[in-house]
């Protein structure tokens, strides 16, 4: 028996109206993200994000190089919870944040950063840092498959922290947008479907506030329209009580995408019933 995956009694929350309203009208920041930030500026004099991720600029106000932050802050949950200026540096996007000492990502920075393997490796370390903070761990960089953090980490305590500190919901929206911008959007479905599986099968991460953030913001931070719709469909089925989303379904969906390029198994179903 895998003791790490014992289930809690399922908790049911009525969030169907929240999700239906999200289908009618996306939040403005999500729509701008999906549209690729039309009308954005590209100030070539701004290069702080590129320099930070090149390990040549210290972030403000915390005065750390990115490699120092990765080393010193991994597992330091107090810092990660109560400091609020680092997230804009670790996950730069083409939007203003609450840290006015950080700059929105510029298009010229994005192109240079995407072309640098060391920078992309550092972005994955940033993702690992925050996943650990949220009680999760990345099993596959190729598929985005996640699982609960393993002992000595206490995933239950981290899950409780996530549902009780709602500012992390905004952080997760930023993380997903950033991963998408940097060509790592395959990780987004891995995160979303892990959370959905925890909600559906184990009653974890299952509050109305988290549902609202997930259904309106997180699930729409996928630019691939077919993938966004497939993930949304799984969420709607779970929210409506018409279906569940098991660990096997989660793992199979990501494996299928790696093999066929899509999460959708409808082509296989047609073949099986032909």
GROMACS .gro file of C-alpha atoms in nm, residues 46-270:
model
  225
   46UNK     CA    1   1.544   4.711  -1.971
   47UNK     CA    2   1.735   4.388  -1.918
   48UNK     CA    3   1.707   4.321  -1.545
   49UNK     CA    4   1.521   3.990  -1.588
   50UNK     CA    5   1.779   3.860  -1.834
   51UNK     CA    6   2.065   3.967  -1.608
   52UNK     CA    7   1.904   3.812  -1.300
   53UNK     CA    8   1.850   3.480  -1.474
   54UNK     CA    9   2.208   3.499  -1.606
   55UNK     CA   10   2.318   3.514  -1.240
   56UNK     CA   11   2.465   3.862  -1.294
   57UNK     CA   12   2.210   4.084  -1.117
   58UNK     CA   13   2.082   4.071  -0.760
   59UNK     CA   14   1.709   4.082  -0.712
   60UNK     CA   15   1.551   4.359  -0.509
   61UNK     CA   16   1.468   4.390  -0.229
   62UNK     CA   17   1.621   4.055  -0.124
   63UNK     CA   18   1.967   4.121  -0.272
   64UNK     CA   19   2.029   3.766  -0.394
   65UNK     CA   20   2.160   3.619  -0.716
   66UNK     CA   21   1.929   3.356  -0.858
   67UNK     CA   22   2.169   3.069  -0.779
   68UNK     CA   23   2.191   3.194  -0.420
   69UNK     CA   24   1.813   3.205  -0.392
   70UNK     CA   25   1.780   2.852  -0.523
   71UNK     CA   26   2.039   2.725  -0.274
   72UNK     CA   27   1.942   2.924   0.035
   73UNK     CA   28   1.565   2.936   0.007
   74UNK     CA   29   1.480   2.582  -0.099
   75UNK     CA   30   1.272   2.444   0.188
   76UNK     CA   31   1.271   2.776   0.377
   77UNK     CA   32   0.894   2.797   0.394
   78UNK     CA   33   0.882   3.101   0.622
   79UNK     CA   34   1.074   3.311   0.371
   80UNK     CA   35   0.877   3.181   0.076
   81UNK     CA   36   0.546   3.251   0.250
   82UNK     CA   37   0.608   3.592   0.401
   83UNK     CA   38   0.844   3.757   0.154
   84UNK     CA   39   0.657   3.900  -0.142
   85UNK     CA   40   0.918   4.055  -0.371
   86UNK     CA   41   1.089   3.745  -0.507
   87UNK     CA   42   0.813   3.589  -0.717
   88UNK     CA   43   0.831   3.861  -0.985
   89UNK     CA   44   1.202   3.787  -1.026
   90UNK     CA   45   1.172   3.408  -1.030
   91UNK     CA   46   0.879   3.407  -1.274
   92UNK     CA   47   0.897   3.717  -1.496
   93UNK     CA   48   0.600   3.786  -1.721
   94UNK     CA   49   0.495   4.075  -1.943
   95UNK     CA   50   0.279   4.226  -1.670
   96UNK     CA   51   0.342   4.460  -1.379
   97UNK     CA   52   0.347   4.301  -1.034
   98UNK     CA   53   0.337   4.432  -0.679
   99UNK     CA   54   0.718   4.463  -0.653
  100UNK     CA   55   0.806   4.796  -0.810
  101UNK     CA   56   1.175   4.706  -0.793
  102UNK     CA   57   1.113   4.435  -1.053
  103UNK     CA   58   1.043   4.507  -1.419
  104UNK     CA   59   0.792   4.344  -1.654
  105UNK     CA   60   0.956   4.099  -1.891
  106UNK     CA   61   1.051   4.258  -2.223
  107UNK     CA   62   1.012   4.073  -2.551
  108UNK     CA   63   1.382   4.101  -2.636
  109UNK     CA   64   1.467   3.953  -2.294
  110UNK     CA   65   1.226   3.666  -2.347
  111UNK     CA   66   1.380   3.572  -2.681
  112UNK     CA   67   1.735   3.581  -2.539
  113UNK     CA   68   1.636   3.383  -2.229
  114UNK     CA   69   1.452   3.114  -2.424
  115UNK     CA   70   1.765   3.060  -2.633
  116UNK     CA   71   1.989   3.004  -2.329
  117UNK     CA   72   1.987   2.645  -2.193
  118UNK     CA   73   2.130   2.756  -1.857
  119UNK     CA   74   1.848   3.004  -1.809
  120UNK     CA   75   1.583   2.744  -1.889
  121UNK     CA   76   1.750   2.507  -1.641
  122UNK     CA   77   1.732   2.781  -1.377
  123UNK     CA   78   1.363   2.834  -1.453
  124UNK     CA   79   1.301   2.465  -1.387
  125UNK     CA   80   1.485   2.504  -1.055
  126UNK     CA   81   1.256   2.794  -0.971
  127UNK     CA   82   0.958   2.571  -1.048
  128UNK     CA   83   1.101   2.295  -0.826
  129UNK     CA   84   1.148   2.549  -0.546
  130UNK     CA   85   0.784   2.654  -0.554
  131UNK     CA   86   0.648   2.303  -0.605
  132UNK     CA   87   0.830   2.195  -0.290
  133UNK     CA   88   0.679   2.493  -0.109
  134UNK     CA   89   0.334   2.376  -0.223
  135UNK     CA   90   0.395   2.014  -0.113
  136UNK     CA   91   0.461   1.874  -0.460
  137UNK     CA   92   0.751   1.740  -0.664
  138UNK     CA   93   0.821   1.716  -1.035
  139UNK     CA   94   0.865   1.357  -1.155
  140UNK     CA   95   0.915   1.431  -1.524
  141UNK     CA   96   1.038   1.746  -1.698
  142UNK     CA   97   0.923   1.592  -2.027
  143UNK     CA   98   0.558   1.544  -1.933
  144UNK     CA   99   0.509   1.767  -1.628
  145UNK     CA  100   0.399   1.473  -1.411
  146UNK     CA  101   0.380   1.566  -1.042
  147UNK     CA  102   0.331   1.381  -0.716
  148UNK     CA  103   0.314   1.471  -0.349
  149UNK     CA  104   0.635   1.569  -0.172
  150UNK     CA  105   0.801   1.275   0.000
  151UNK     CA  106   0.920   1.253   0.364
  152UNK     CA  107   1.087   1.425   0.538
  153UNK     CA  108   0.872   1.684   0.360
  154UNK     CA  109   0.515   1.702   0.494
  155UNK     CA  110   0.285   1.748   0.196
  156UNK     CA  111  -0.024   1.776   0.420
  157UNK     CA  112   0.117   2.079   0.602
  158UNK     CA  113   0.212   2.239   0.271
  159UNK     CA  114  -0.133   2.173   0.124
  160UNK     CA  115  -0.291   2.333   0.433
  161UNK     CA  116  -0.070   2.635   0.388
  162UNK     CA  117  -0.168   2.664   0.023
  163UNK     CA  118  -0.541   2.664   0.088
  164UNK     CA  119  -0.514   2.903   0.384
  165UNK     CA  120  -0.292   3.169   0.220
  166UNK     CA  121  -0.477   3.283  -0.089
  167UNK     CA  122  -0.201   3.512  -0.218
  168UNK     CA  123  -0.040   3.190  -0.342
  169UNK     CA  124  -0.324   3.161  -0.592
  170UNK     CA  125  -0.194   3.477  -0.763
  171UNK     CA  126   0.157   3.338  -0.754
  172UNK     CA  127   0.046   3.020  -0.929
  173UNK     CA  128  -0.122   3.220  -1.206
  174UNK     CA  129   0.209   3.400  -1.261
  175UNK     CA  130   0.406   3.074  -1.256
  176UNK     CA  131   0.182   2.914  -1.520
  177UNK     CA  132   0.197   3.220  -1.745
  178UNK     CA  133   0.575   3.230  -1.713
  179UNK     CA  134   0.619   2.863  -1.798
  180UNK     CA  135   0.403   2.913  -2.104
  181UNK     CA  136   0.601   3.219  -2.216
  182UNK     CA  137   0.929   3.028  -2.190
  183UNK     CA  138   0.818   2.732  -2.400
  184UNK     CA  139   0.748   2.507  -2.101
  185UNK     CA  140   0.369   2.507  -2.129
  186UNK     CA  141   0.369   2.126  -2.120
  187UNK     CA  142   0.425   2.161  -1.745
  188UNK     CA  143   0.100   2.352  -1.693
  189UNK     CA  144  -0.135   2.062  -1.760
  190UNK     CA  145   0.081   1.847  -1.533
  191UNK     CA  146   0.023   2.092  -1.248
  192UNK     CA  147  -0.347   2.144  -1.312
  193UNK     CA  148  -0.432   1.778  -1.351
  194UNK     CA  149  -0.235   1.685  -1.039
  195UNK     CA  150  -0.442   1.934  -0.839
  196UNK     CA  151  -0.762   1.805  -1.001
  197UNK     CA  152  -0.670   1.447  -0.913
  198UNK     CA  153  -0.603   1.547  -0.551
  199UNK     CA  154  -0.941   1.719  -0.535
  200UNK     CA  155  -1.131   1.439  -0.704
  201UNK     CA  156  -0.973   1.131  -0.551
  202UNK     CA  157  -0.843   1.246  -0.211
  203UNK     CA  158  -1.042   1.554  -0.109
  204UNK     CA  159  -0.721   1.761  -0.093
  205UNK     CA  160  -0.682   2.124  -0.210
  206UNK     CA  161  -1.059   2.126  -0.224
  207UNK     CA  162  -1.183   2.467  -0.111
  208UNK     CA  163  -1.420   2.698  -0.293
  209UNK     CA  164  -1.158   2.975  -0.308
  210UNK     CA  165  -0.900   2.747  -0.465
  211UNK     CA  166  -1.164   2.614  -0.705
  212UNK     CA  167  -1.239   2.970  -0.814
  213UNK     CA  168  -0.874   3.052  -0.883
  214UNK     CA  169  -0.818   2.723  -1.061
  215UNK     CA  170  -1.130   2.734  -1.275
  216UNK     CA  171  -1.116   3.101  -1.380
  217UNK     CA  172  -0.742   3.170  -1.388
  218UNK     CA  173  -0.509   2.870  -1.374
  219UNK     CA  174  -0.696   2.644  -1.616
  220UNK     CA  175  -0.700   2.922  -1.874
  221UNK     CA  176  -0.324   2.988  -1.856
  222UNK     CA  177  -0.267   2.749  -2.147
  223UNK     CA  178  -0.229   2.903  -2.493
  224UNK     CA  179  -0.279   2.574  -2.675
  225UNK     CA  180  -0.655   2.599  -2.728
  226UNK     CA  181  -0.717   2.224  -2.767
  227UNK     CA  182  -0.521   2.144  -2.451
  228UNK     CA  183  -0.694   2.424  -2.260
  229UNK     CA  184  -1.035   2.292  -2.361
  230UNK     CA  185  -0.947   1.933  -2.270
  231UNK     CA  186  -0.824   2.033  -1.925
  232UNK     CA  187  -1.132   2.251  -1.878
  233UNK     CA  188  -1.357   1.961  -1.973
  234UNK     CA  189  -1.203   1.737  -1.705
  235UNK     CA  190  -1.251   2.010  -1.446
  236UNK     CA  191  -1.614   2.067  -1.545
  237UNK     CA  192  -1.690   1.696  -1.516
  238UNK     CA  193  -1.545   1.679  -1.166
  239UNK     CA  194  -1.711   2.002  -1.051
  240UNK     CA  195  -2.052   1.890  -1.179
  241UNK     CA  196  -2.025   1.553  -1.005
  242UNK     CA  197  -2.059   1.372  -1.338
  243UNK     CA  198  -1.712   1.222  -1.328
  244UNK     CA  199  -1.393   1.174  -1.132
  245UNK     CA  200  -1.028   1.215  -1.224
  246UNK     CA  201  -0.807   0.935  -1.096
  247UNK     CA  202  -0.430   0.908  -1.066
  248UNK     CA  203  -0.432   0.653  -1.347
  249UNK     CA  204  -0.622   0.893  -1.572
  250UNK     CA  205  -0.371   1.165  -1.488
  251UNK     CA  206  -0.065   0.954  -1.567
  252UNK     CA  207  -0.222   0.810  -1.882
  253UNK     CA  208  -0.315   1.154  -2.016
  254UNK     CA  209   0.039   1.286  -1.985
  255UNK     CA  210   0.190   0.966  -2.128
  256UNK     CA  211  -0.055   0.985  -2.418
  257UNK     CA  212   0.044   1.343  -2.494
  258UNK     CA  213   0.412   1.246  -2.497
  259UNK     CA  214   0.337   0.965  -2.742
  260UNK     CA  215   0.075   1.127  -2.966
  261UNK     CA  216   0.109   1.501  -2.905
  262UNK     CA  217  -0.235   1.539  -2.748
  263UNK     CA  218  -0.407   1.480  -2.415
  264UNK     CA  219  -0.730   1.390  -2.594
  265UNK     CA  220  -0.794   1.017  -2.626
  266UNK     CA  221  -1.092   1.053  -2.862
  267UNK     CA  222  -0.890   0.930  -3.160
  268UNK     CA  223  -0.800   0.614  -2.968
  269UNK     CA  224  -1.161   0.568  -2.860
  270UNK     CA  225  -1.281   0.592  -3.220
   0.00000   0.00000   0.00000
